[in-house]
PDB file of C-alpha atoms in Angstrom:
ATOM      1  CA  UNK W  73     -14.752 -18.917  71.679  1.00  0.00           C
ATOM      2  CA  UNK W  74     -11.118 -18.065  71.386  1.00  0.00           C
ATOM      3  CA  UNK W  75     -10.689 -18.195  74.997  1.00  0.00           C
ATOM      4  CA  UNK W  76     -11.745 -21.625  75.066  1.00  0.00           C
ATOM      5  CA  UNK W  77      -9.611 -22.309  72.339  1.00  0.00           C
ATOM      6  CA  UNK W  78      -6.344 -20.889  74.158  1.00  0.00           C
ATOM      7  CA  UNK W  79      -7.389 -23.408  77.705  1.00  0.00           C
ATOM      8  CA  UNK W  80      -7.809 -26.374  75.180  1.00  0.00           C
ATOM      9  CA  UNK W  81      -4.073 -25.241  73.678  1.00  0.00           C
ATOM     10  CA  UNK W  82      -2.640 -24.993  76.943  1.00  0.00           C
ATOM     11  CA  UNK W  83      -4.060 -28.388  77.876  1.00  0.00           C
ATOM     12  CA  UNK W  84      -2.749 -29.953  74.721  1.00  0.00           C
ATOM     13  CA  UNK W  85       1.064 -28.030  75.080  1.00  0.00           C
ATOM     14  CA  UNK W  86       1.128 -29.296  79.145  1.00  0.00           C
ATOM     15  CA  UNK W  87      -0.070 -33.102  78.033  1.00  0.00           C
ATOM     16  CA  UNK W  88       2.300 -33.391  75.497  1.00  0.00           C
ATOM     17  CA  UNK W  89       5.311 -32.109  77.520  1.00  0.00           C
ATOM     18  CA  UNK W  90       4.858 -33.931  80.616  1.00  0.00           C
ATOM     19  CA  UNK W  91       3.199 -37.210  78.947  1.00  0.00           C
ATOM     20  CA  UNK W  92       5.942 -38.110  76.013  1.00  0.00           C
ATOM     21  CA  UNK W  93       5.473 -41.604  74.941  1.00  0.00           C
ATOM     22  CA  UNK W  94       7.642 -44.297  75.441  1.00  0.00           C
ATOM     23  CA  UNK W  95      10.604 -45.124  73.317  1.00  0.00           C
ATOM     24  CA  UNK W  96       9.322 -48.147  70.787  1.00  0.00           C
ATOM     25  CA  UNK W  97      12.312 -49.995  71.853  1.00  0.00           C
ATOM     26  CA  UNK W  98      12.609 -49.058  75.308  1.00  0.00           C
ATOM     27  CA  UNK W  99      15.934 -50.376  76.285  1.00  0.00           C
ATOM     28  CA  UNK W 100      15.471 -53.752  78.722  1.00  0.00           C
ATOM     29  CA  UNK W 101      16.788 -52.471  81.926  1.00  0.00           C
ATOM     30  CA  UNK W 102      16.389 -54.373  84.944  1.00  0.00           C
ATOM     31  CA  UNK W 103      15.227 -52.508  87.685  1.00  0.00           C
ATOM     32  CA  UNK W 104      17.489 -51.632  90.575  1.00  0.00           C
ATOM     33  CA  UNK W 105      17.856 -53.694  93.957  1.00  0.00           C
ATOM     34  CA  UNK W 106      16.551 -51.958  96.681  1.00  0.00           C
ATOM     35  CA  UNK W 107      17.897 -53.215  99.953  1.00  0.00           C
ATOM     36  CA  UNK W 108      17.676 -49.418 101.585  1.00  0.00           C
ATOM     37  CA  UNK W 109      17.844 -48.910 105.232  1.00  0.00           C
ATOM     38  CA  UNK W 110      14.228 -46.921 104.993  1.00  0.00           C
ATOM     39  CA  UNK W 111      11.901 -47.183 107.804  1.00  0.00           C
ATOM     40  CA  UNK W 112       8.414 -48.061 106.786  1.00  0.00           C
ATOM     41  CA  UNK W 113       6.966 -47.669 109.802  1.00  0.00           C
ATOM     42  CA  UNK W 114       3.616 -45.285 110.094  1.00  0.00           C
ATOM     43  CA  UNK W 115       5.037 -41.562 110.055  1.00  0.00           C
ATOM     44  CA  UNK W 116       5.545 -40.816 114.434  1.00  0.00           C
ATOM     45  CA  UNK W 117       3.769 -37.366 115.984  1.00  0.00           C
ATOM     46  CA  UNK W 118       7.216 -36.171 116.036  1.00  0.00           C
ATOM     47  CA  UNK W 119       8.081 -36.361 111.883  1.00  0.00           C
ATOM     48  CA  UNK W 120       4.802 -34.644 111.532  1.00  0.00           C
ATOM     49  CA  UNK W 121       5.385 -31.483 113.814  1.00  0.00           C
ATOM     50  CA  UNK W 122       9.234 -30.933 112.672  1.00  0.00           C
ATOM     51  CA  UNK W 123       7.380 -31.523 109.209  1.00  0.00           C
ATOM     52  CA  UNK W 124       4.739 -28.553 109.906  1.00  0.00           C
ATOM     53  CA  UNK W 125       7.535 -26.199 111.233  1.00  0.00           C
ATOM     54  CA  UNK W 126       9.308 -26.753 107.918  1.00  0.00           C
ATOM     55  CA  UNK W 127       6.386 -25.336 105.288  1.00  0.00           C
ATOM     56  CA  UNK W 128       6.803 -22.589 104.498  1.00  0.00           C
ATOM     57  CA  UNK W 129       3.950 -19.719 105.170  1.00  0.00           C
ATOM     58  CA  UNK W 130       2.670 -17.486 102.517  1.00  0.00           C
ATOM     59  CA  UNK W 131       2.788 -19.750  99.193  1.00  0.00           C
ATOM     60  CA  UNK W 132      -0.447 -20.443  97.154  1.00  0.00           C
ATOM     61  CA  UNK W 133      -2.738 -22.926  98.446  1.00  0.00           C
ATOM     62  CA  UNK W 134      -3.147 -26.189  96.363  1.00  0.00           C
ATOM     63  CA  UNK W 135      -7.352 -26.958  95.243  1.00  0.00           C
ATOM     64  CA  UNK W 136      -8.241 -27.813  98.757  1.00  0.00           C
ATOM     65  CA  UNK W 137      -7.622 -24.208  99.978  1.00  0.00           C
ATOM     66  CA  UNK W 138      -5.689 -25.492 102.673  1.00  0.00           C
ATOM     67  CA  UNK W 139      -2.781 -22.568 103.161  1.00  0.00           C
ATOM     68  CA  UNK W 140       0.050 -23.466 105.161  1.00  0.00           C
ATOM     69  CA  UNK W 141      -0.981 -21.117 107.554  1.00  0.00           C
ATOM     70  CA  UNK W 142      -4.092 -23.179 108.940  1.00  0.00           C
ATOM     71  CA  UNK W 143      -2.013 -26.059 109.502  1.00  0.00           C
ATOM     72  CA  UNK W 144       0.941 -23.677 111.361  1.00  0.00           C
ATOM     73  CA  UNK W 145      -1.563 -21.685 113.362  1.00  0.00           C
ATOM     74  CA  UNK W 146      -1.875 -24.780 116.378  1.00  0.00           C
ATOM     75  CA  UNK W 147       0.638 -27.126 115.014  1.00  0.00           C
ATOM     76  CA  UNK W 148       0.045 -29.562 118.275  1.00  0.00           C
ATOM     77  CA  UNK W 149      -3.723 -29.831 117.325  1.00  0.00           C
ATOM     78  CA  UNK W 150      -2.700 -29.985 113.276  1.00  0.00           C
ATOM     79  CA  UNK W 151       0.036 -32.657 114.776  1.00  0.00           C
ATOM     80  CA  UNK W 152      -2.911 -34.993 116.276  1.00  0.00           C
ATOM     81  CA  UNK W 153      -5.400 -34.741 113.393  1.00  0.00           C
ATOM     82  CA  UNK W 154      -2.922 -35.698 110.530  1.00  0.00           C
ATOM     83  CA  UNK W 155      -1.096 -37.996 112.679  1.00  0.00           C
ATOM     84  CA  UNK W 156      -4.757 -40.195 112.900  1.00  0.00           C
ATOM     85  CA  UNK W 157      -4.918 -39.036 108.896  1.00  0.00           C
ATOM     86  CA  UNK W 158      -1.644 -40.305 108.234  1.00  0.00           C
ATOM     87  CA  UNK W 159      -1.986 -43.605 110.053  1.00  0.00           C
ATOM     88  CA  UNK W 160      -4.901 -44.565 108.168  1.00  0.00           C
ATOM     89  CA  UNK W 161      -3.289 -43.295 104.795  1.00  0.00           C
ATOM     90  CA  UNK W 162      -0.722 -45.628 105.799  1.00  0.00           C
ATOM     91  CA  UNK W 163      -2.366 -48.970 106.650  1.00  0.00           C
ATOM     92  CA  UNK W 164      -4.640 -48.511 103.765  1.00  0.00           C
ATOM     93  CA  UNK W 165      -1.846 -47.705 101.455  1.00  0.00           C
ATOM     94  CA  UNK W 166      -3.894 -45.093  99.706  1.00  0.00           C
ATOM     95  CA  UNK W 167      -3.553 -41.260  99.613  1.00  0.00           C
ATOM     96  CA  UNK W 168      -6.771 -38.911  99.476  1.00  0.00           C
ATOM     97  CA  UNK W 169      -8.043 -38.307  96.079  1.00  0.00           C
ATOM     98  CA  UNK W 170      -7.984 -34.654  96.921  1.00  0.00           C
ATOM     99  CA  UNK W 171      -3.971 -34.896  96.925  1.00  0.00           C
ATOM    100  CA  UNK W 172      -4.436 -36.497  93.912  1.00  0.00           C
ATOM    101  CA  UNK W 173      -5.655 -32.872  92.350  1.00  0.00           C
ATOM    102  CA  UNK W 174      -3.255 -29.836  91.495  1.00  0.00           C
ATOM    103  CA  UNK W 175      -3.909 -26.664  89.359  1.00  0.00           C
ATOM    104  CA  UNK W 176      -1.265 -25.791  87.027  1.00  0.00           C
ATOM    105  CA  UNK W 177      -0.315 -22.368  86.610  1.00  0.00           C
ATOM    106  CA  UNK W 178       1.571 -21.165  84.005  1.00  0.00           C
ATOM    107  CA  UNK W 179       4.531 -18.086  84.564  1.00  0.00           C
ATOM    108  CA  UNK W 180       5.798 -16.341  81.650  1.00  0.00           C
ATOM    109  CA  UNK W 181       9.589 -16.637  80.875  1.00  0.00           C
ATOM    110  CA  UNK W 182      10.971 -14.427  77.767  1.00  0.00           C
ATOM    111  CA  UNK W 183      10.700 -13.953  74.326  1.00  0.00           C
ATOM    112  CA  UNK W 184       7.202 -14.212  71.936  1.00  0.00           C
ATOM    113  CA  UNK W 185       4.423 -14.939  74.857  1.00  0.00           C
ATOM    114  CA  UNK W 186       1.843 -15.853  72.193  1.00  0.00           C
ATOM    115  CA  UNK W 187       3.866 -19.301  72.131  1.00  0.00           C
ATOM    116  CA  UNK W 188       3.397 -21.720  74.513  1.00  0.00           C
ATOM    117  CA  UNK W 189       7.370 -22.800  75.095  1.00  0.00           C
ATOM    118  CA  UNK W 190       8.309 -19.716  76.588  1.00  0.00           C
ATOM    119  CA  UNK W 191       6.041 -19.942  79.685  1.00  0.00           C
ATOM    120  CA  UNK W 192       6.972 -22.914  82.637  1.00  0.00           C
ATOM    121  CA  UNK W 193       4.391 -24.308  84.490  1.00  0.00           C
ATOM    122  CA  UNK W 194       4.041 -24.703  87.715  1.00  0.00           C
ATOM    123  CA  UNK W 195       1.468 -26.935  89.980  1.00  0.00           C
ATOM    124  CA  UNK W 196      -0.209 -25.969  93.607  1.00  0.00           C
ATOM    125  CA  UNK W 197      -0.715 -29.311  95.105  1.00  0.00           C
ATOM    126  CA  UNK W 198      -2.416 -29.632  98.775  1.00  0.00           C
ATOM    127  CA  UNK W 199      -0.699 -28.416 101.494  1.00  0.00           C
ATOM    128  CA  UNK W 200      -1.254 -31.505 103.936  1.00  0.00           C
ATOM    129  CA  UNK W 201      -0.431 -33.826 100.511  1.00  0.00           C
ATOM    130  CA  UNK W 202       2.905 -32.060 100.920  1.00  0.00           C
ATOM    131  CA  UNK W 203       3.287 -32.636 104.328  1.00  0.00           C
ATOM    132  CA  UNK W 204       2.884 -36.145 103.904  1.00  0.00           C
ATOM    133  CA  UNK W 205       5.147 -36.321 101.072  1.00  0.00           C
ATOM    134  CA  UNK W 206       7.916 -33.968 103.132  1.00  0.00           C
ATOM    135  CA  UNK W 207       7.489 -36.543 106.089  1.00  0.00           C
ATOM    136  CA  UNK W 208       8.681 -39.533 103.530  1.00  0.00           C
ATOM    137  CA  UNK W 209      11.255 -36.914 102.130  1.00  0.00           C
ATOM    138  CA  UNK W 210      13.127 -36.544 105.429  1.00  0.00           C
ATOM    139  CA  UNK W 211      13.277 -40.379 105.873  1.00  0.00           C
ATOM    140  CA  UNK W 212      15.425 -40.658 102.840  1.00  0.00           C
ATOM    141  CA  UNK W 213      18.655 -42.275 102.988  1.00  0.00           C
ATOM    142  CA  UNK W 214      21.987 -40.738 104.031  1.00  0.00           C
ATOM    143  CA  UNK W 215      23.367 -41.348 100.944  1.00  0.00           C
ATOM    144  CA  UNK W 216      20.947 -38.900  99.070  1.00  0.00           C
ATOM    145  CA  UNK W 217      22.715 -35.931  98.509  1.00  0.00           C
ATOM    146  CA  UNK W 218      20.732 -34.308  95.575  1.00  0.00           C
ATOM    147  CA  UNK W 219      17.459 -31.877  97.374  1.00  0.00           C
ATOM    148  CA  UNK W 220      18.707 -32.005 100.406  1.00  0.00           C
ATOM    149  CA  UNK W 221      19.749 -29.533 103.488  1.00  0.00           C
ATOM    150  CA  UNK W 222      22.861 -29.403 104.317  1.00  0.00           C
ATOM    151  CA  UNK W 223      24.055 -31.594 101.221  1.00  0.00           C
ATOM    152  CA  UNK W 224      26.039 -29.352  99.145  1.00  0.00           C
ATOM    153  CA  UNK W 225      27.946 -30.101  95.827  1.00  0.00           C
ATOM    154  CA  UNK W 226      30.697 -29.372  97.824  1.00  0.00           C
ATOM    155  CA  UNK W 227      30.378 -32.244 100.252  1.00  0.00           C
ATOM    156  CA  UNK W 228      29.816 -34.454  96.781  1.00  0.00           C
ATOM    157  CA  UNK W 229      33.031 -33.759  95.390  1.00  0.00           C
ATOM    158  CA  UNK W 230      34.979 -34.142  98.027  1.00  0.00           C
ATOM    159  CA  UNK W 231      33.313 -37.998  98.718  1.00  0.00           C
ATOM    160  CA  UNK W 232      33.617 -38.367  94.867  1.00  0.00           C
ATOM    161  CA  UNK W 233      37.770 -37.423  94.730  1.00  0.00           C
ATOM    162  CA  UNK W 234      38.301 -39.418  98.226  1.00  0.00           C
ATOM    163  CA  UNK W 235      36.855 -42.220  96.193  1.00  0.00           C
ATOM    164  CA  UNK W 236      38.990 -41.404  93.174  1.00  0.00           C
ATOM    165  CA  UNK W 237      41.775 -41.230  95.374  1.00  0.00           C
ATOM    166  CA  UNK W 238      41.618 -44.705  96.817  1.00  0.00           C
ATOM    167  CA  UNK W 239      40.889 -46.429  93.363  1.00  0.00           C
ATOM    168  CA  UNK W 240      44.476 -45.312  91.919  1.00  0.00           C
ATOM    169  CA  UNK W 241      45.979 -46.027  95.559  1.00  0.00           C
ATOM    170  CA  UNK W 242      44.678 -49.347  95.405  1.00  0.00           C
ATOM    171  CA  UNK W 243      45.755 -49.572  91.974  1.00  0.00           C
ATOM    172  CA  UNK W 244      41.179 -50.959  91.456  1.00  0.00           C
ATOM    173  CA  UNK W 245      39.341 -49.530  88.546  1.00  0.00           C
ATOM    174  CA  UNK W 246      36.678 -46.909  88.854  1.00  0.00           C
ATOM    175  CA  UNK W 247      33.820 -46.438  86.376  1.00  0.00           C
ATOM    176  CA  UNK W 248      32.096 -43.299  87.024  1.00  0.00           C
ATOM    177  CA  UNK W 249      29.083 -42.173  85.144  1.00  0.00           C
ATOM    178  CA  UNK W 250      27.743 -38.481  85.240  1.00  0.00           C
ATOM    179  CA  UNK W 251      24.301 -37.563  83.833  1.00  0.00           C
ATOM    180  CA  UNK W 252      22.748 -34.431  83.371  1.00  0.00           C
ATOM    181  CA  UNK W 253      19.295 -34.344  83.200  1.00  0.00           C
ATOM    182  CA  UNK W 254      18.938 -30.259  83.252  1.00  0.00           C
ATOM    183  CA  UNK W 255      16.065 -29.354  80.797  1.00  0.00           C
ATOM    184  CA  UNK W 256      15.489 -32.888  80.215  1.00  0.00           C
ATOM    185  CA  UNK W 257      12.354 -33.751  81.959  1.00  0.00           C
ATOM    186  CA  UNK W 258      10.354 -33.210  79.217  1.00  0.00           C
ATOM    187  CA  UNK W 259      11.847 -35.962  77.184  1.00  0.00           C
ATOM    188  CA  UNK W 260      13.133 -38.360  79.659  1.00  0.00           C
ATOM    189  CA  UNK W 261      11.258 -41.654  79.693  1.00  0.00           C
ATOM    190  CA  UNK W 262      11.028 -41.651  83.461  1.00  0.00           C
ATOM    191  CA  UNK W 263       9.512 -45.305  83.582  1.00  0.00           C
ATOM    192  CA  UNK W 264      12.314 -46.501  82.548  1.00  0.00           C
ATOM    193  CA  UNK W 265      14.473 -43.864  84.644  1.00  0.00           C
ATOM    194  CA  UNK W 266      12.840 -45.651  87.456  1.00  0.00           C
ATOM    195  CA  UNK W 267      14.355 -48.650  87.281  1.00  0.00           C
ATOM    196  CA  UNK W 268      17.774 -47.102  87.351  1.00  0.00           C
ATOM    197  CA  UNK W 269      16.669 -45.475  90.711  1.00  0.00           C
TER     198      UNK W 269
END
C-alpha cells in the first residue's frame, strides 16, 4: 500500500506544480497582434527529412515506443509516410491522441530525496509528435532568438546596444523591459503569459 501511496504523492506534487491556478484578479491584458511572416502552409517533404536528420538517436522513446532510430533508419521512406501523416494532421487541424500522451519521469537533484522538491521531472513525448512540433519550430520567425541554433546571447546584445545606440543618437526614447523567468515556470500564469507572446 505505501507504494501506491508514494505514485498518488507524486501525482499530486507534479499537478500542483505544473497546474497553479490562476491569479483571482488576473491582470486584463490584451493579447498581442500577430501579423508574423509564418508560413502556414502544410509542412513540404523537404522540412520533414532536414527535420529527421536533426533528432537525435539514442534518447528514450515517448509511450508509443517509437525511438528515433526507426524513423532515422530509411529516412526517405519515414519522409513519405509522415509527410501523408502530416498533411492530414494539417487539414484536419488535429494532432494524434497518441502525441497527446507522455510519461513523466522523475531525476533526482540534491539534498533530502524523501521530498518531492528536490527531484525535476522530465516527460518522453512521441518521437514523430516531436518531429512535427520541430518542423513548426524551424519555421519560426527570424526575429526569435531565444532556443535557437546559431542565435547566441552574443548576437542579442549586440542588436540590443546598436538599438541603444541609435535611440540617444536620435536623441528618441527607449523603454526596454527585461524579464527573467528562470525557475519561474512553476508559478507563472502562462495563460496570461500568452497574450504577451
Amino acid at each position: 500500500m505505501e507504494i501506491q501511496q508514494q505514485r498518488n504523492r507524486w501525482v499530486e506534487y507534479f499537478e500542483e506544480l505544473l497546474n497553479r491556478p490562476a491569479l483571482m484578479n488576473s491582470p486584463d491584458i490584451e493579447a498581442a497582434h500577430t501579423d508574423l511572416p509564418i508560413d502556414v502552409s502544410p509542412p513540404t517533404t523537404e522540412e520533414i527529412r532536414m527535420t529527421i536528420r536533426q533528432i537525435k538517436r539514442g534518447k528514450a522513446a515517448g509511450p508509443d515506443n517509437i525511438p528515433a532510430e526507426a524513423l532515422k533508419s530509411d529516412i526517405e521512406v519515414t519522409t513519405n509516410m509522415l509527410h501523408i501523416l502530416f498533411k492530414k494532421i494539417w487539414e484536419e487541424e488535429q494532432v494524434l491522441m497518441d502525441w497527446k500522451e507522455r510519461h513523466h519521469i522523475k531525476i533526482p537533484k540534491k539534498g533530502n530525496l524523501s521530498k518531492c522538491e528536490n527531484y525535476r521531472g522530465i516527460t518522453l513525448l512521441s518521437v514523430p509528435g516531436k518531429v512535427f512540433n520541430r518542423v513548426l519550430l524551424n519555421r519560426d520567425r527570424d526575429q526569435q532568438a531565444g532556443f535557437r541554433k546559431h542565435r547566441s546571447c552574443t548576437d542579442q546584445i549586440v542588436t540590443i546596444r546598436i538599438i541603444i545606440e541609435q535611440s540617444i543618437e536620435w536623441n528618441s526614447s527607449l523603454y526596454i523591459n527585461f524579464i527573467d523567468y528562470e525557475k519561474a515556470f512553476d508559478s507563472v500564469d502562462r495563460r496570461t503569459l500568452w497574450k504577451l507572446h
